[in-house]
Short mmCIF file of C-alpha atoms (C1' of nucleotides) in Angstrom, two decimals:
data_model
loop_
_atom_site.label_atom_id
_atom_site.label_comp_id
_atom_site.label_asym_id
_atom_site.label_seq_id
_atom_site.Cartn_x
_atom_site.Cartn_y
_atom_site.Cartn_z
CA MET A 1 4.88 3.83 -14.98
CA GLN A 2 7.41 5.94 -13.15
CA LEU A 3 5.23 6.84 -10.19
CA ALA A 4 4.03 3.29 -9.62
CA ASP A 5 7.59 2.03 -9.77
CA PHE A 6 8.76 4.64 -7.30
CA PHE A 7 5.91 3.86 -4.97
CA ASP A 8 6.55 0.14 -5.17
CA THR A 9 10.18 0.44 -4.27
CA ASN A 10 10.04 3.38 -1.83
CA LYS A 11 6.62 2.84 -0.29
CA ARG A 12 5.88 6.54 -0.62
CA LEU A 13 5.28 9.05 -3.37
CA PRO A 14 8.21 11.07 -4.65
CA THR A 15 8.55 14.76 -3.81
CA TYR A 16 8.41 17.31 -6.60
CA SER A 17 12.19 17.54 -6.57
CA GLU A 18 12.51 13.80 -6.89
CA MET A 19 10.02 13.83 -9.74
CA THR A 20 12.27 16.12 -11.76
CA SER A 21 14.71 13.22 -11.96
CA LEU A 22 11.93 10.70 -12.60
CA PHE A 23 10.59 12.68 -15.56
CA SER A 24 13.92 14.11 -16.74
CA LEU A 25 12.88 17.70 -16.19
CA LYS A 26 14.75 20.46 -14.45
CA SER A 27 12.01 22.60 -13.01
CA LYS A 28 9.58 21.86 -10.25
CA ASN A 29 7.10 24.00 -12.12
CA SER A 30 6.98 21.47 -14.93
CA ILE A 31 6.26 18.82 -12.32
CA PHE A 32 3.46 20.99 -10.99
CA PHE A 33 1.63 20.62 -14.29
CA ILE A 34 2.43 16.94 -14.65
CA VAL A 35 1.00 16.29 -11.21
CA LYS A 36 -2.10 18.23 -12.19
CA LYS A 37 -2.47 16.01 -15.23
CA PHE A 38 -1.97 12.87 -13.17
CA ILE A 39 -4.64 13.94 -10.72
CA GLU A 40 -7.07 14.41 -13.58
CA ASP A 41 -6.19 10.96 -14.89
CA GLY A 42 -6.62 9.29 -11.52
CA PHE A 43 -3.01 8.26 -11.05
CA LEU A 44 -2.71 10.62 -8.13
CA ALA A 45 -5.10 12.31 -5.76
CA LYS A 46 -5.11 14.89 -3.00
CA ASP A 47 -6.65 14.25 0.35
CA GLY A 48 -8.62 16.76 2.38
CA PHE A 49 -5.55 18.62 3.56
CA GLY A 50 -3.77 18.95 0.25
CA HIS A 51 -1.44 16.03 0.70
CA LEU A 52 -0.62 14.01 -2.37
CA ILE A 53 -1.76 10.41 -2.21
CA PRO A 54 -1.63 7.62 -4.77
CA GLY A 55 -4.69 7.02 -6.90
CA ASN A 56 -6.14 3.58 -7.26
CA ILE A 57 -4.28 2.96 -10.48
CA ILE A 58 -0.95 3.19 -8.69
CA PHE A 59 -1.92 0.63 -6.11
CA GLY A 60 -4.24 -1.72 -7.83
CA THR A 61 -4.30 -4.56 -10.26
CA LYS A 62 -6.60 -4.55 -13.24
CA ILE A 63 -9.79 -6.54 -13.15
CA LEU A 64 -10.94 -7.65 -16.51
CA GLY A 65 -13.90 -9.73 -17.59
CA THR A 66 -14.73 -13.35 -17.35
CA VAL A 67 -12.88 -16.16 -19.00
CA GLU A 68 -15.03 -18.54 -21.04
CA ALA A 69 -17.59 -15.88 -21.66
CA GLY A 70 -15.95 -13.67 -24.17
CA PHE A 71 -12.67 -12.16 -23.32
CA PRO A 72 -11.84 -8.50 -23.05
CA SER A 73 -9.89 -7.20 -25.97
CA PRO A 74 -6.92 -4.92 -25.43
CA ALA A 75 -9.10 -1.98 -26.33
CA GLU A 76 -11.52 -2.74 -23.54
CA GLU A 77 -8.73 -2.86 -21.01
CA GLU A 78 -9.07 0.83 -20.53
CA LEU A 79 -12.44 0.34 -18.92
CA ALA A 80 -11.09 -2.07 -16.37
CA ASP A 81 -11.42 -1.38 -12.70
CA THR A 82 -8.48 -1.71 -10.35
CA ILE A 83 -8.18 -2.99 -6.81
CA THR A 84 -5.55 -4.03 -4.34
CA LEU A 85 -5.77 -7.60 -3.26
CA ASP A 86 -5.30 -6.64 0.36
CA ASP A 87 -8.20 -4.22 0.30
CA TYR A 88 -10.34 -6.71 -1.54
CA LEU A 89 -9.73 -9.70 0.68
CA ILE A 90 -9.10 -8.29 4.13
CA ASN A 91 -11.86 -6.73 6.18
CA LYS A 92 -10.41 -6.47 9.65
CA LYS A 93 -6.68 -6.26 9.28
CA GLU A 94 -5.98 -6.62 12.98
CA ALA A 95 -7.94 -9.87 13.21
CA THR A 96 -6.74 -11.48 10.00
CA PHE A 97 -3.88 -13.90 9.54
CA ILE A 98 -2.68 -16.44 7.02
CA LEU A 99 -2.27 -20.16 7.42
CA LYS A 100 -0.88 -22.77 5.10
CA VAL A 101 -3.04 -25.84 4.60
CA SER A 102 -1.23 -29.13 4.95
CA GLY A 103 -3.92 -31.80 4.73
CA ASP A 104 -6.26 -32.76 1.94
CA SER A 105 -9.41 -32.84 4.05
CA MET A 106 -10.96 -29.93 2.14
CA ILE A 107 -9.94 -31.05 -1.32
CA GLU A 108 -13.47 -31.17 -2.67
CA ALA A 109 -14.06 -27.60 -1.58
CA GLY A 110 -11.17 -26.64 -3.80
CA ILE A 111 -8.70 -26.20 -0.95
CA LYS A 112 -5.56 -28.19 -1.64
CA PRO A 113 -2.48 -28.88 0.46
CA GLY A 114 -0.12 -25.94 0.23
CA ASP A 115 -2.87 -23.42 -0.30
CA LEU A 116 -2.95 -20.38 1.92
CA VAL A 117 -6.12 -19.55 3.79
CA LEU A 118 -6.98 -16.14 5.14
CA ILE A 119 -8.49 -16.45 8.60
CA GLU A 120 -10.54 -13.85 10.38
CA LYS A 121 -10.41 -14.28 14.13
CA GLY A 122 -13.45 -13.77 16.28
CA LYS A 123 -15.88 -13.86 13.40
CA GLN A 124 -19.15 -15.63 14.10
CA ALA A 125 -19.19 -18.92 12.20
CA ARG A 126 -22.38 -19.69 10.31
CA HIS A 127 -23.69 -22.85 8.74
CA GLY A 128 -21.62 -23.62 5.68
CA ASP A 129 -18.62 -21.52 6.62
CA ILE A 130 -15.18 -23.06 6.45
CA VAL A 131 -13.49 -22.68 9.81
CA ILE A 132 -10.29 -23.44 11.67
CA ALA A 133 -11.32 -25.45 14.73
CA GLU A 134 -9.59 -27.06 17.67
CA VAL A 135 -10.76 -30.61 18.34
CA ASP A 136 -8.94 -32.82 20.83
CA ASN A 137 -5.98 -30.45 21.00
CA GLU A 138 -5.56 -30.51 17.25
CA TRP A 139 -6.35 -27.78 14.77
CA THR A 140 -8.15 -28.66 11.59
CA ILE A 141 -9.87 -26.94 8.74
CA LYS A 142 -13.45 -28.09 8.22
CA THR A 143 -16.85 -26.90 7.11
CA PHE A 144 -18.93 -25.64 9.99
CA GLU A 145 -22.48 -26.98 9.93
CA ILE A 146 -25.40 -27.20 12.30
CA HIS A 147 -27.48 -30.37 12.22
CA GLN A 148 -30.54 -30.44 14.48
CA GLY A 149 -29.14 -27.73 16.66
CA LYS A 150 -25.80 -29.48 17.07
CA ILE A 151 -22.51 -28.30 15.62
CA VAL A 152 -20.72 -30.71 13.33
CA LEU A 153 -17.48 -30.26 11.45
CA VAL A 154 -17.63 -31.70 7.96
CA PRO A 155 -14.54 -32.41 5.87
CA ALA A 156 -14.75 -32.02 2.10
CA ASN A 157 -13.18 -35.38 1.46
CA PRO A 158 -14.93 -38.77 1.82
CA LYS A 159 -11.73 -40.23 3.26
CA TYR A 160 -12.30 -38.28 6.46
CA GLN A 161 -15.06 -38.55 8.98
CA ILE A 162 -17.51 -35.99 10.17
CA ILE A 163 -16.52 -34.65 13.56
CA ARG A 164 -19.24 -34.29 16.20
CA PRO A 165 -17.58 -32.40 19.03
CA GLU A 166 -18.88 -33.48 22.42
CA GLU A 167 -17.76 -30.60 24.51
CA SER A 168 -14.81 -28.30 24.02
CA LEU A 169 -14.99 -26.82 20.56
CA ASN A 170 -12.73 -23.92 19.86
CA ILE A 171 -13.17 -21.99 16.66
CA ALA A 172 -9.98 -20.09 15.88
CA GLY A 173 -11.51 -18.25 12.99
CA VAL A 174 -13.46 -18.30 9.79
CA VAL A 175 -11.79 -18.80 6.42
CA VAL A 176 -12.57 -15.69 4.39
CA ALA A 177 -10.40 -16.44 1.37
CA VAL A 178 -8.20 -19.05 -0.24
CA ILE A 179 -5.02 -18.20 -2.07
CA ARG A 180 -2.97 -20.50 -4.23
CA LYS A 181 0.28 -19.35 -5.75
CA TYR A 182 1.96 -21.32 -8.51
CA HIS A 183 5.75 -21.94 -8.65
CA MET B 1 -3.19 0.35 15.75
CA GLN B 2 -3.53 4.07 15.16
CA LEU B 3 -0.90 4.37 12.45
CA ALA B 4 -2.16 1.38 10.49
CA ASP B 5 -5.69 2.72 10.66
CA PHE B 6 -4.60 6.14 9.47
CA PHE B 7 -2.59 4.63 6.65
CA ASP B 8 -5.46 2.40 5.59
CA THR B 9 -7.91 5.27 5.35
CA ASN B 10 -5.61 8.04 4.13
CA LYS B 11 -3.13 6.04 2.06
CA ARG B 12 -0.27 7.99 3.58
CA LEU B 13 1.41 8.35 6.95
CA PRO B 14 0.28 11.15 9.27
CA THR B 15 2.47 14.17 9.85
CA TYR B 16 3.82 14.83 13.34
CA SER B 17 1.12 17.42 13.88
CA GLU B 18 -1.56 14.94 12.89
CA MET B 19 -0.04 12.36 15.19
CA THR B 20 -0.57 14.64 18.19
CA SER B 21 -4.29 14.13 17.65
CA LEU B 22 -3.87 10.42 16.97
CA PHE B 23 -2.03 9.86 20.23
CA SER B 24 -3.81 12.53 22.28
CA LEU B 25 -0.68 14.51 22.92
CA LYS B 26 -0.11 18.22 22.58
CA SER B 27 3.52 18.44 21.64
CA LYS B 28 5.30 17.38 18.50
CA ASN B 29 8.28 16.59 20.68
CA SER B 30 6.37 13.78 22.34
CA ILE B 31 5.62 12.43 18.89
CA PHE B 32 9.29 12.60 18.06
CA PHE B 33 9.98 10.01 20.75
CA ILE B 34 7.00 7.90 19.84
CA VAL B 35 8.15 7.76 16.23
CA LYS B 36 11.61 6.76 17.44
CA LYS B 37 10.04 3.91 19.37
CA PHE B 38 7.96 2.84 16.39
CA ILE B 39 11.00 2.74 14.17
CA GLU B 40 12.75 0.47 16.67
CA ASP B 41 9.71 -1.77 16.73
CA GLY B 42 9.45 -1.98 12.96
CA PHE B 43 6.13 -0.21 12.63
CA LEU B 44 7.81 2.65 10.83
CA ALA B 45 11.03 3.11 8.94
CA LYS B 46 13.05 5.84 7.30
CA ASP B 47 14.27 5.62 3.77
CA GLY B 48 17.64 6.80 2.55
CA PHE B 49 16.66 10.43 2.53
CA GLY B 50 15.09 10.61 5.95
CA HIS B 51 11.52 10.27 4.80
CA LEU B 52 9.19 8.34 7.02
CA ILE B 53 7.78 5.21 5.42
CA PRO B 54 5.55 2.47 6.80
CA GLY B 55 7.23 -0.64 8.14
CA ASN B 56 6.08 -4.05 7.04
CA ILE B 57 3.83 -4.45 10.04
CA ILE B 58 1.68 -1.54 8.92
CA PHE B 59 1.16 -2.98 5.49
CA GLY B 60 1.25 -6.67 5.94
CA THR B 61 -0.84 -9.54 7.18
CA LYS B 62 0.52 -12.05 9.64
CA ILE B 63 1.67 -15.39 8.40
CA LEU B 64 1.37 -18.09 10.99
CA GLY B 65 2.13 -21.77 10.87
CA THR B 66 0.44 -24.70 9.31
CA VAL B 67 -2.98 -26.00 10.12
CA GLU B 68 -3.18 -29.72 10.88
CA ALA B 69 0.38 -29.79 12.06
CA GLY B 70 0.26 -28.08 15.39
CA PHE B 71 -1.13 -24.63 15.53
CA PRO B 72 0.67 -21.48 16.61
CA SER B 73 -0.33 -20.34 20.03
CA PRO B 74 -1.01 -16.67 20.72
CA ALA B 75 2.44 -16.45 22.31
CA GLU B 76 4.12 -17.52 19.10
CA GLU B 77 2.26 -14.93 17.12
CA GLU B 78 4.94 -12.43 17.94
CA LEU B 79 7.38 -14.34 15.78
CA ALA B 80 5.12 -14.25 12.78
CA ASP B 81 6.28 -12.72 9.55
CA THR B 82 4.15 -10.25 7.67
CA ILE B 83 3.55 -9.73 3.99
CA THR B 84 1.23 -7.86 1.70
CA LEU B 85 -0.76 -10.06 -0.59
CA ASP B 86 -0.01 -7.85 -3.55
CA ASP B 87 3.72 -8.07 -3.03
CA TYR B 88 3.48 -11.80 -2.47
CA LEU B 89 1.40 -12.67 -5.50
CA ILE B 90 2.31 -10.10 -8.12
CA ASN B 91 5.66 -10.10 -9.83
CA LYS B 92 5.22 -7.77 -12.76
CA LYS B 93 2.47 -5.34 -11.84
CA GLU B 94 2.23 -3.85 -15.31
CA ALA B 95 1.64 -7.24 -16.92
CA THR B 96 -0.73 -8.71 -14.36
CA PHE B 97 -4.50 -8.68 -14.38
CA ILE B 98 -7.38 -10.52 -12.79
CA LEU B 99 -10.03 -12.65 -14.39
CA LYS B 100 -13.07 -14.35 -12.97
CA VAL B 101 -13.49 -18.00 -13.87
CA SER B 102 -16.94 -18.93 -15.10
CA GLY B 103 -16.66 -22.57 -16.16
CA ASP B 104 -15.86 -25.72 -14.23
CA SER B 105 -13.27 -27.04 -16.64
CA MET B 106 -10.48 -26.74 -14.07
CA ILE B 107 -12.43 -28.04 -11.11
CA GLU B 108 -10.03 -30.88 -10.37
CA ALA B 109 -7.15 -28.45 -10.22
CA GLY B 110 -9.00 -26.70 -7.43
CA ILE B 111 -10.19 -23.83 -9.61
CA LYS B 112 -13.93 -23.41 -9.24
CA PRO B 113 -16.42 -21.14 -11.03
CA GLY B 114 -16.34 -17.72 -9.46
CA ASP B 115 -12.70 -17.95 -8.46
CA LEU B 116 -10.38 -15.16 -9.48
CA VAL B 117 -7.22 -15.98 -11.34
CA LEU B 118 -4.19 -13.73 -11.52
CA ILE B 119 -2.78 -13.69 -15.02
CA GLU B 120 0.67 -12.63 -16.05
CA LYS B 121 0.81 -11.54 -19.66
CA GLY B 122 3.73 -12.41 -21.87
CA LYS B 123 5.10 -15.03 -19.56
CA GLN B 124 6.52 -18.09 -21.26
CA ALA B 125 4.17 -21.03 -20.65
CA ARG B 126 5.82 -24.26 -19.60
CA HIS B 127 4.56 -27.82 -19.45
CA GLY B 128 2.08 -28.08 -16.59
CA ASP B 129 1.30 -24.38 -16.32
CA ILE B 130 -2.29 -23.27 -16.24
CA VAL B 131 -2.88 -20.75 -19.00
CA ILE B 132 -5.52 -18.55 -20.57
CA ALA B 133 -5.63 -19.50 -24.25
CA GLU B 134 -7.58 -18.44 -27.29
CA VAL B 135 -8.92 -21.37 -29.31
CA ASP B 136 -11.40 -20.82 -32.14
CA ASN B 137 -12.05 -17.23 -31.06
CA GLU B 138 -12.89 -18.32 -27.54
CA TRP B 139 -10.87 -17.86 -24.42
CA THR B 140 -10.51 -20.74 -22.01
CA ILE B 141 -8.48 -21.70 -19.00
CA LYS B 142 -6.60 -24.95 -19.40
CA THR B 143 -3.44 -26.75 -18.43
CA PHE B 144 -0.66 -26.21 -20.94
CA GLU B 145 1.13 -29.42 -21.83
CA ILE B 146 3.51 -30.62 -24.49
CA HIS B 147 3.04 -34.13 -25.83
CA GLN B 148 5.58 -35.38 -28.38
CA GLY B 149 6.56 -31.85 -29.24
CA LYS B 150 2.99 -30.75 -29.77
CA ILE B 151 1.09 -28.36 -27.58
CA VAL B 152 -2.13 -29.65 -26.04
CA LEU B 153 -4.54 -27.91 -23.71
CA VAL B 154 -5.82 -30.20 -21.00
CA PRO B 155 -8.88 -29.42 -18.89
CA ALA B 156 -8.96 -30.61 -15.29
CA ASN B 157 -12.41 -32.11 -15.66
CA PRO B 158 -13.23 -35.42 -17.41
CA LYS B 159 -16.39 -33.83 -18.82
CA TYR B 160 -14.27 -31.76 -21.17
CA GLN B 161 -12.04 -32.84 -24.00
CA ILE B 162 -8.40 -32.26 -24.55
CA ILE B 163 -7.80 -29.53 -27.08
CA ARG B 164 -5.18 -30.09 -29.75
CA PRO B 165 -4.83 -26.76 -31.50
CA GLU B 166 -4.08 -27.16 -35.21
CA GLU B 167 -2.76 -23.74 -36.01
CA SER B 168 -3.57 -20.45 -34.34
CA LEU B 169 -2.96 -20.76 -30.63
CA ASN B 170 -2.90 -17.58 -28.66
CA ILE B 171 -1.76 -17.68 -25.06
CA ALA B 172 -3.03 -14.61 -23.25
CA GLY B 173 -1.07 -15.34 -20.14
CA VAL B 174 -0.08 -17.77 -17.44
CA VAL B 175 -2.10 -18.20 -14.27
CA VAL B 176 0.21 -17.30 -11.40
CA ALA B 177 -2.31 -17.46 -8.58
CA VAL B 178 -5.87 -18.39 -7.71
CA ILE B 179 -7.97 -16.41 -5.29
CA ARG B 180 -11.28 -17.41 -3.81
CA LYS B 181 -13.20 -15.07 -1.57
CA TYR B 182 -16.09 -16.28 0.53
CA HIS B 183 -19.33 -14.31 0.97
"C1'" DT C 1 7.88 17.92 51.84
"C1'" DT C 2 11.46 17.74 49.23
"C1'" DG C 3 14.36 16.14 45.59
"C1'" DA C 4 15.28 13.29 41.51
"C1'" DC C 5 13.74 11.61 37.31
"C1'" DA C 6 10.68 10.85 33.54
"C1'" DA C 7 7.10 12.35 30.59
"C1'" DT C 8 4.86 15.89 28.27
"C1'" DA C 9 4.36 20.68 26.73
"C1'" DG C 10 5.75 24.70 24.43
"C1'" DA C 11 8.67 27.61 21.75
"C1'" DA C 12 12.17 28.26 18.29
"C1'" DC C 13 14.62 27.10 14.11
"C1'" DG C 14 16.60 25.61 9.78
"C1'" DT C 15 15.22 23.06 5.85
"C1'" DC C 16 12.58 21.47 2.28
"C1'" DC C 17 8.04 21.27 0.14
"C1'" DG C 18 4.49 22.77 -3.06
"C1'" DT C 19 3.19 26.80 -5.33
"C1'" DT C 20 3.49 30.99 -7.96
"C1'" DC C 21 5.68 34.36 -10.81
"C1'" DT C 22 8.67 35.57 -14.34
"C1'" DA C 23 12.11 34.33 -17.93
"C1'" DT C 24 13.78 31.46 -21.45
"C1'" DT C 25 13.60 28.04 -25.03
"C1'" DA C 26 10.86 25.03 -28.60
"C1'" DT C 27 7.34 24.57 -31.72
"C1'" DT C 28 4.14 25.85 -35.09
"C1'" DA C 29 1.62 28.82 -38.36
"C1'" DT C 30 1.71 32.47 -41.33
"C1'" DA D 1 11.76 35.40 -40.75
"C1'" DT D 2 8.49 36.74 -37.57
"C1'" DA D 3 4.88 36.41 -34.42
"C1'" DA D 4 2.10 33.67 -31.46
"C1'" DT D 5 1.72 29.91 -28.46
"C1'" DA D 6 3.17 26.14 -25.71
"C1'" DA D 7 6.55 23.89 -22.97
"C1'" DT D 8 10.20 24.07 -19.84
"C1'" DA D 9 13.44 26.48 -16.77
"C1'" DG D 10 14.67 29.31 -13.02
"C1'" DA D 11 13.99 32.17 -9.05
"C1'" DA D 12 11.36 33.48 -5.11
"C1'" DC D 13 8.20 32.76 -1.31
"C1'" DG D 14 5.16 31.41 2.39
"C1'" DG D 15 4.20 27.65 5.04
"C1'" DA D 16 4.64 23.36 7.16
"C1'" DC D 17 7.64 19.78 8.44
"C1'" DG D 18 10.83 17.31 11.48
"C1'" DT D 19 14.03 18.43 14.91
"C1'" DT D 20 16.06 20.50 18.95
"C1'" DC D 21 16.12 23.18 23.09
"C1'" DT D 22 14.10 24.70 27.18
"C1'" DA D 23 10.16 24.83 30.45
"C1'" DT D 24 6.58 22.67 32.86
"C1'" DT D 25 4.08 18.97 34.91
"C1'" DG D 26 3.60 14.40 36.87
"C1'" DT D 27 5.42 10.37 39.57
"C1'" DC D 28 7.81 8.03 42.85
"C1'" DA D 29 11.26 7.49 46.79
"C1'" DA D 30 13.11 8.90 50.80
#
DNA sequence: TTGACAATAGAACGTCCGTTCTATTATTAT
DNA sequence: ATAATAATAGAACGGACGTTCTATTGTCAA
């Protein structure tokens, strides 16, 4: 759609004048009604002070149903919700960063070498969380567990050993999401 | 940062007047210089027609190094690149949608039940791609392979059998990314 | 205390934005 | 063909926006 394309490339919404080109019209008044329509349809919205902002449909990606449990037909697509991946995955933007996994120590947790992990700094690690931890001056990704009151770092791969940190244990952050991109 | 926060909540950049509140200043002129500074620092930018647009730092999430191969220190963080997940993962926004995986047929490919998969419709499937396919009126996620000129759908789980479609094979799309969110 | 310099405030201004009003052109029904 | 209605164009307008200019305040050195 024209507006989504413009927003993707320009990182802002077009002005009414610019929309005349986008929609091949010659009057801003025509745009006025088109914008009205788009607001009704959820493509656009107005914030508290009358400024035009993109609706969710402009930003987001469709979420459909569940595979292997009946699949949404094209007709049902209309009902689909939309989200942005960033909004969905990131809670505290300032404290979040991305790391590429290089080892296979978490392979059985479905984290493969080359995968990206989203880390949230400063988050309190709880039993079962996957964390980035510093042990002996090396950073590793492991499952954070507490056995009899003691912290242990458990790899998800029988090839590797459970780490029982004696003293200095530095948790860089908690893994809040895993992302794998193909190609 | 103030601008990122404003953009996150309002989905647009603040006006100069609004920035006076954001930065606790009383003159738009002061903002003028602050904006100048932000443009130099990459937080903001101006497009071809002088409109203020957010720089990558406002949108994006930091990409740091590789875990288990030396870990970026806080000092190095400055060098980090930033991206938005949407831009990174989605090529053709119009043709992309998200599906939740419910079975464990791709478990050995690191795709677990509950994971989200990003599907690109209409993309040509190639040998080795993971695809969403319709077989016998059911949709499944499988690896797309070609053996001796014939298409076969291979699960990544020994519990399941290889599917050799006789006639109607409908490929809904190719999996371009996998996303797993914790909690 | 005074002077120099930077930072902030305040006022002024031209431009463009979104809106409204009126005029023109298409479209459809009768 | 004519009238009625909808869609688009065009002109006009108030307001807000980003910018610039000038005034004031704060900070530091001598």
